[in-house]
Amino acid sequence: MAEALQTLLEKLQTRFGDTLLDCRLDRAEATIEIPPDQAIAVFTALRDEPEFAFEQVMDVCGVDYAAYGDVEWATSESTNQGFSRGVVERATGRGPTAIQVAVAGRTFAGKGRFAAVYQLLSVSHNQRLRVRVFASDDELPVVPSVVPLWAGANWFEREAFDLFGIVFEGHPDLRRILTDYGFIGHPFRKDFPLIGQVEMRYDPERGRVVYEPVSIEPRVLVPRVIRKDNRYLESH
C-alpha cells in the first residue's frame, strides 16, 4: 500500500509539477494542494487521464482554519475561580474579544482561512486522493465548483456553502441545504457564536413559530479544583 501511494505521488509531481502547492503523504493518504485558478484543469486531468482515473468524488467538505492548532484548554494555570482556561476567553465562539483574536491572521500555514477538501476515488486503480483548495479571499471565499465534472458533488458543495459560507462558482443550484430559511450566518465557522444568533418558539397568539433574538446568557462552566476532600481520606 505504501509503495502504491508513493508511486501515485511521483506521478502527480511529474504530471502537474509546479502547479501543485503541496504534494505529500498525510495520514496514510496521498494529499495535494492546488490553487483555485488551476483547480478545474487539474480535476479534469485527474478524472480523464488513464493513469489517474479518479472517476468518483466521495466527499467535499469545507474547513475553517482560523486559530488552527490553538487549543484553549491546554494550560496548567489556575485561579481562585477555577482553571484559567475556563475563565479567560481564548476560544472562538466565546465572545467578541475571543473571535477577534482567533481570526486575526492565524490561519493554516499562512495560506488562508477557508478551504474546500475533496476526497477522490479511482475504482480502476483502487486508490484515493485528498485534494485541498484554499480560497484566495477570506472575506468572500470562492472556489470553482466540480459539479460539471462529478454530478455527485452537488449536495456536498451546498453543504459546505451552507455551513461555512464557501461559494462554489459555477454550481447549478447553490443554496442552503441544512439550515432553515432566513438563517443568519454559517454555523460551522469558528466565529459563529456558540449560543447562536436567534431562537424560536411557538406563539399561541399568532398561531405560528416566531424568531426572536437569543436570550441565553453566555457563560462558562468552570471546573472546580478540589485539592483535598475528607470524604476520600482513609479513616484511622
GROMACS .gro file of C-alpha atoms in nm:
model
  236
    1MET     CA    1   0.000   0.000   0.000
    2ALA     CA    2   0.275   0.247   0.095
    3GLU     CA    3   0.460   0.171  -0.229
    4ALA     CA    4   0.146   0.233  -0.435
    5LEU     CA    5   0.086   0.566  -0.261
    6GLN     CA    6   0.445   0.675  -0.320
    7THR     CA    7   0.411   0.584  -0.687
    8LEU     CA    8   0.093   0.791  -0.709
    9LEU     CA    9   0.270   1.091  -0.552
   10GLU     CA   10   0.554   1.062  -0.804
   11LYS     CA   11   0.304   1.052  -1.092
   12LEU     CA   12   0.126   1.358  -0.959
   13GLN     CA   13   0.451   1.553  -0.924
   14THR     CA   14   0.564   1.454  -1.273
   15ARG     CA   15   0.229   1.540  -1.433
   16PHE     CA   16   0.144   1.867  -1.259
   17GLY     CA   17   0.484   1.997  -1.147
   18ASP     CA   18   0.481   2.350  -1.006
   19THR     CA   19   0.101   2.362  -1.024
   20LEU     CA   20   0.096   2.162  -0.703
   21LEU     CA   21   0.135   2.382  -0.398
   22ASP     CA   22   0.183   2.073  -0.184
   23CYS     CA   23   0.217   1.701  -0.256
   24ARG     CA   24   0.277   1.456   0.026
   25LEU     CA   25   0.161   1.154   0.220
   26ASP     CA   26  -0.061   1.276   0.502
   27ARG     CA   27  -0.234   1.038   0.745
   28ALA     CA   28  -0.171   0.742   0.516
   29GLU     CA   29  -0.339   0.916   0.221
   30ALA     CA   30  -0.195   1.091  -0.083
   31THR     CA   31  -0.266   1.462  -0.045
   32ILE     CA   32  -0.218   1.750  -0.286
   33GLU     CA   33  -0.297   2.120  -0.270
   34ILE     CA   34  -0.381   2.319  -0.582
   35PRO     CA   35  -0.461   2.687  -0.650
   36PRO     CA   36  -0.825   2.772  -0.724
   37ASP     CA   37  -0.750   2.917  -1.068
   38GLN     CA   38  -0.597   2.584  -1.178
   39ALA     CA   39  -0.843   2.358  -0.997
   40ILE     CA   40  -1.071   2.269  -1.286
   41ALA     CA   41  -0.783   2.184  -1.517
   42VAL     CA   42  -0.622   1.961  -1.254
   43PHE     CA   43  -0.951   1.794  -1.158
   44THR     CA   44  -1.031   1.727  -1.525
   45ALA     CA   45  -0.694   1.559  -1.573
   46LEU     CA   46  -0.737   1.355  -1.256
   47ARG     CA   47  -1.071   1.228  -1.383
   48ASP     CA   48  -0.997   1.172  -1.752
   49GLU     CA   49  -0.634   1.065  -1.780
   50PRO     CA   50  -0.600   0.684  -1.758
   51GLU     CA   51  -0.301   0.685  -1.523
   52PHE     CA   52  -0.518   0.858  -1.260
   53ALA     CA   53  -0.881   0.775  -1.350
   54PHE     CA   54  -1.046   0.922  -1.040
   55GLU     CA   55  -1.399   0.851  -1.155
   56GLN     CA   56  -1.576   0.943  -0.833
   57VAL     CA   57  -1.578   1.224  -0.579
   58MET     CA   58  -1.668   1.067  -0.245
   59ASP     CA   59  -1.688   1.385  -0.038
   60VAL     CA   60  -1.640   1.760  -0.047
   61CYS     CA   61  -1.615   1.944   0.283
   62GLY     CA   62  -1.533   2.293   0.397
   63VAL     CA   63  -1.269   2.380   0.656
   64ASP     CA   64  -1.225   2.698   0.861
   65TYR     CA   65  -0.858   2.720   0.956
   66ALA     CA   66  -0.897   3.025   1.182
   67ALA     CA   67  -0.695   2.970   1.501
   68TYR     CA   68  -0.572   2.640   1.357
   69GLY     CA   69  -0.391   2.440   1.624
   70ASP     CA   70  -0.480   2.682   1.902
   71VAL     CA   71  -0.613   2.484   2.199
   72GLU     CA   72  -0.790   2.685   2.467
   73TRP     CA   73  -0.788   2.407   2.725
   74ALA     CA   74  -0.414   2.338   2.717
   75THR     CA   75  -0.291   2.510   3.033
   76SER     CA   76  -0.180   2.426   3.384
   77GLU     CA   77  -0.263   2.768   3.532
   78SER     CA   78  -0.541   2.808   3.783
   79THR     CA   79  -0.710   3.089   3.973
   80ASN     CA   80  -0.936   3.114   4.276
   81GLN     CA   81  -1.226   3.091   4.027
   82GLY     CA   82  -1.105   2.767   3.877
   83PHE     CA   83  -0.884   2.680   3.583
   84SER     CA   84  -0.787   2.993   3.389
   85ARG     CA   85  -0.865   2.810   3.066
   86GLY     CA   86  -1.233   2.837   3.159
   87VAL     CA   87  -1.216   3.197   3.276
   88VAL     CA   88  -1.016   3.368   3.002
   89GLU     CA   89  -1.186   3.388   2.662
   90ARG     CA   90  -0.947   3.236   2.414
   91ALA     CA   91  -1.163   3.006   2.202
   92THR     CA   92  -1.370   3.109   1.903
   93GLY     CA   93  -1.741   3.134   1.965
   94ARG     CA   94  -1.686   3.258   2.322
   95GLY     CA   95  -1.735   3.628   2.261
   96PRO     CA   96  -1.627   3.929   2.052
   97THR     CA   97  -1.279   3.951   2.203
   98ALA     CA   98  -1.202   3.584   2.154
   99ILE     CA   99  -1.333   3.592   1.799
  100GLN     CA  100  -1.117   3.889   1.701
  101VAL     CA  101  -0.807   3.728   1.841
  102ALA     CA  102  -0.880   3.393   1.681
  103VAL     CA  103  -0.943   3.508   1.325
  104ALA     CA  104  -0.680   3.783   1.310
  105GLY     CA  105  -0.440   3.627   1.063
  106ARG     CA  106  -0.389   3.298   1.246
  107THR     CA  107  -0.458   3.050   0.969
  108PHE     CA  108  -0.316   2.728   0.830
  109ALA     CA  109   0.049   2.799   0.746
  110GLY     CA  110  -0.046   3.146   0.624
  111LYS     CA  111  -0.238   3.004   0.327
  112GLY     CA  112  -0.577   3.145   0.412
  113ARG     CA  113  -0.875   3.081   0.632
  114PHE     CA  114  -1.116   2.875   0.422
  115ALA     CA  115  -1.053   2.568   0.211
  116ALA     CA  116  -1.252   2.305   0.028
  117VAL     CA  117  -1.124   1.950   0.067
  118TYR     CA  118  -1.211   1.683  -0.190
  119GLN     CA  119  -1.190   1.306  -0.147
  120LEU     CA  120  -1.146   1.135  -0.484
  121LEU     CA  121  -1.171   0.763  -0.559
  122SER     CA  122  -1.029   0.569  -0.851
  123VAL     CA  123  -1.220   0.243  -0.882
  124SER     CA  124  -0.996   0.137  -1.170
  125HIS     CA  125  -0.675   0.168  -0.966
  126ASN     CA  126  -0.827   0.119  -0.620
  127GLN     CA  127  -0.672   0.443  -0.499
  128ARG     CA  128  -0.786   0.751  -0.310
  129LEU     CA  129  -0.663   1.109  -0.326
  130ARG     CA  130  -0.722   1.407  -0.099
  131VAL     CA  131  -0.722   1.746  -0.274
  132ARG     CA  132  -0.722   2.077  -0.085
  133VAL     CA  133  -0.814   2.409  -0.248
  134PHE     CA  134  -0.778   2.730  -0.046
  135ALA     CA  135  -0.999   3.027  -0.126
  136SER     CA  136  -0.791   3.336  -0.204
  137ASP     CA  137  -1.025   3.578  -0.022
  138ASP     CA  138  -1.116   3.526   0.344
  139GLU     CA  139  -1.400   3.780   0.333
  140LEU     CA  140  -1.570   3.613   0.035
  141PRO     CA  141  -1.424   3.263  -0.006
  142VAL     CA  142  -1.475   3.139  -0.363
  143VAL     CA  143  -1.357   2.816  -0.524
  144PRO     CA  144  -1.470   2.658  -0.852
  145SER     CA  145  -1.749   2.401  -0.848
  146VAL     CA  146  -1.669   2.046  -0.959
  147VAL     CA  147  -2.034   1.957  -1.025
  148PRO     CA  148  -1.977   1.978  -1.405
  149LEU     CA  149  -1.711   1.707  -1.358
  150TRP     CA  150  -1.876   1.498  -1.087
  151ALA     CA  151  -2.250   1.549  -1.053
  152GLY     CA  152  -2.240   1.374  -0.715
  153ALA     CA  153  -2.063   1.676  -0.563
  154ASN     CA  154  -2.384   1.884  -0.586
  155TRP     CA  155  -2.515   1.834  -0.233
  156PHE     CA  156  -2.164   1.822  -0.081
  157GLU     CA  157  -2.089   2.170  -0.215
  158ARG     CA  158  -2.425   2.300  -0.099
  159GLU     CA  159  -2.349   2.172   0.250
  160ALA     CA  160  -2.009   2.346   0.255
  161PHE     CA  161  -2.174   2.665   0.132
  162ASP     CA  162  -2.443   2.644   0.398
  163LEU     CA  163  -2.218   2.565   0.694
  164PHE     CA  164  -1.900   2.754   0.601
  165GLY     CA  165  -2.013   3.018   0.352
  166ILE     CA  166  -1.777   2.895   0.080
  167VAL     CA  167  -1.910   2.996  -0.262
  168PHE     CA  168  -1.867   2.733  -0.535
  169GLU     CA  169  -1.851   2.927  -0.859
  170GLY     CA  170  -2.038   2.753  -1.138
  171HIS     CA  171  -2.262   2.544  -0.913
  172PRO     CA  172  -2.602   2.497  -1.083
  173ASP     CA  173  -2.814   2.548  -0.769
  174LEU     CA  174  -2.609   2.688  -0.482
  175ARG     CA  175  -2.843   2.738  -0.186
  176ARG     CA  176  -2.868   2.627   0.174
  177ILE     CA  177  -2.940   2.262   0.237
  178LEU     CA  178  -2.936   2.206   0.617
  179THR     CA  179  -3.025   2.533   0.788
  180ASP     CA  180  -3.369   2.695   0.784
  181TYR     CA  181  -3.492   2.967   0.551
  182GLY     CA  182  -3.356   3.306   0.653
  183PHE     CA  183  -3.083   3.155   0.873
  184ILE     CA  184  -2.823   3.415   0.972
  185GLY     CA  185  -2.456   3.327   0.932
  186HIS     CA  186  -2.275   2.998   0.878
  187PRO     CA  187  -2.277   2.771   1.186
  188PHE     CA  188  -1.950   2.583   1.123
  189ARG     CA  189  -1.739   2.897   1.104
  190LYS     CA  190  -1.511   2.940   1.403
  191ASP     CA  191  -1.652   3.287   1.478
  192PHE     CA  192  -2.015   3.173   1.485
  193PRO     CA  193  -2.146   3.232   1.842
  194LEU     CA  194  -2.191   2.915   2.045
  195ILE     CA  195  -2.528   3.044   2.168
  196GLY     CA  196  -2.643   3.115   1.813
  197GLN     CA  197  -2.798   3.428   1.665
  198VAL     CA  198  -3.170   3.378   1.720
  199GLU     CA  199  -3.411   3.144   1.897
  200MET     CA  200  -3.756   3.032   1.801
  201ARG     CA  201  -4.074   2.948   1.989
  202TYR     CA  202  -4.438   2.885   1.914
  203ASP     CA  203  -4.652   3.195   1.966
  204PRO     CA  204  -5.012   3.087   2.051
  205GLU     CA  205  -5.149   3.435   1.979
  206ARG     CA  206  -5.003   3.443   1.628
  207GLY     CA  207  -5.057   3.074   1.576
  208ARG     CA  208  -4.711   3.019   1.431
  209VAL     CA  209  -4.342   2.982   1.513
  210VAL     CA  210  -4.164   3.315   1.567
  211TYR     CA  211  -3.795   3.405   1.570
  212GLU     CA  212  -3.651   3.632   1.839
  213PRO     CA  213  -3.303   3.749   1.947
  214VAL     CA  214  -3.132   3.481   2.152
  215SER     CA  215  -3.198   3.523   2.525
  216ILE     CA  216  -2.935   3.280   2.656
  217GLU     CA  217  -2.680   3.439   2.888
  218PRO     CA  218  -2.327   3.348   2.771
  219ARG     CA  219  -2.137   3.174   3.049
  220VAL     CA  220  -1.856   2.931   3.105
  221LEU     CA  221  -1.880   2.622   3.321
  222VAL     CA  222  -1.560   2.640   3.523
  223PRO     CA  223  -1.443   2.312   3.677
  224ARG     CA  224  -1.365   2.332   4.046
  225VAL     CA  225  -1.018   2.248   4.170
  226ILE     CA  226  -1.060   2.000   4.456
  227ARG     CA  227  -0.729   1.976   4.635
  228LYS     CA  228  -0.845   1.788   4.944
  229ASP     CA  229  -1.168   1.614   5.027
  230ASN     CA  230  -1.209   1.447   5.367
  231ARG     CA  231  -1.471   1.212   5.228
  232TYR     CA  232  -1.198   1.020   5.049
  233LEU     CA  233  -0.944   1.010   5.329
  234GLU     CA  234  -0.880   0.677   5.494
  235SER     CA  235  -1.024   0.657   5.845
  236HIS     CA  236  -0.777   0.599   6.127
   0.00000   0.00000   0.00000
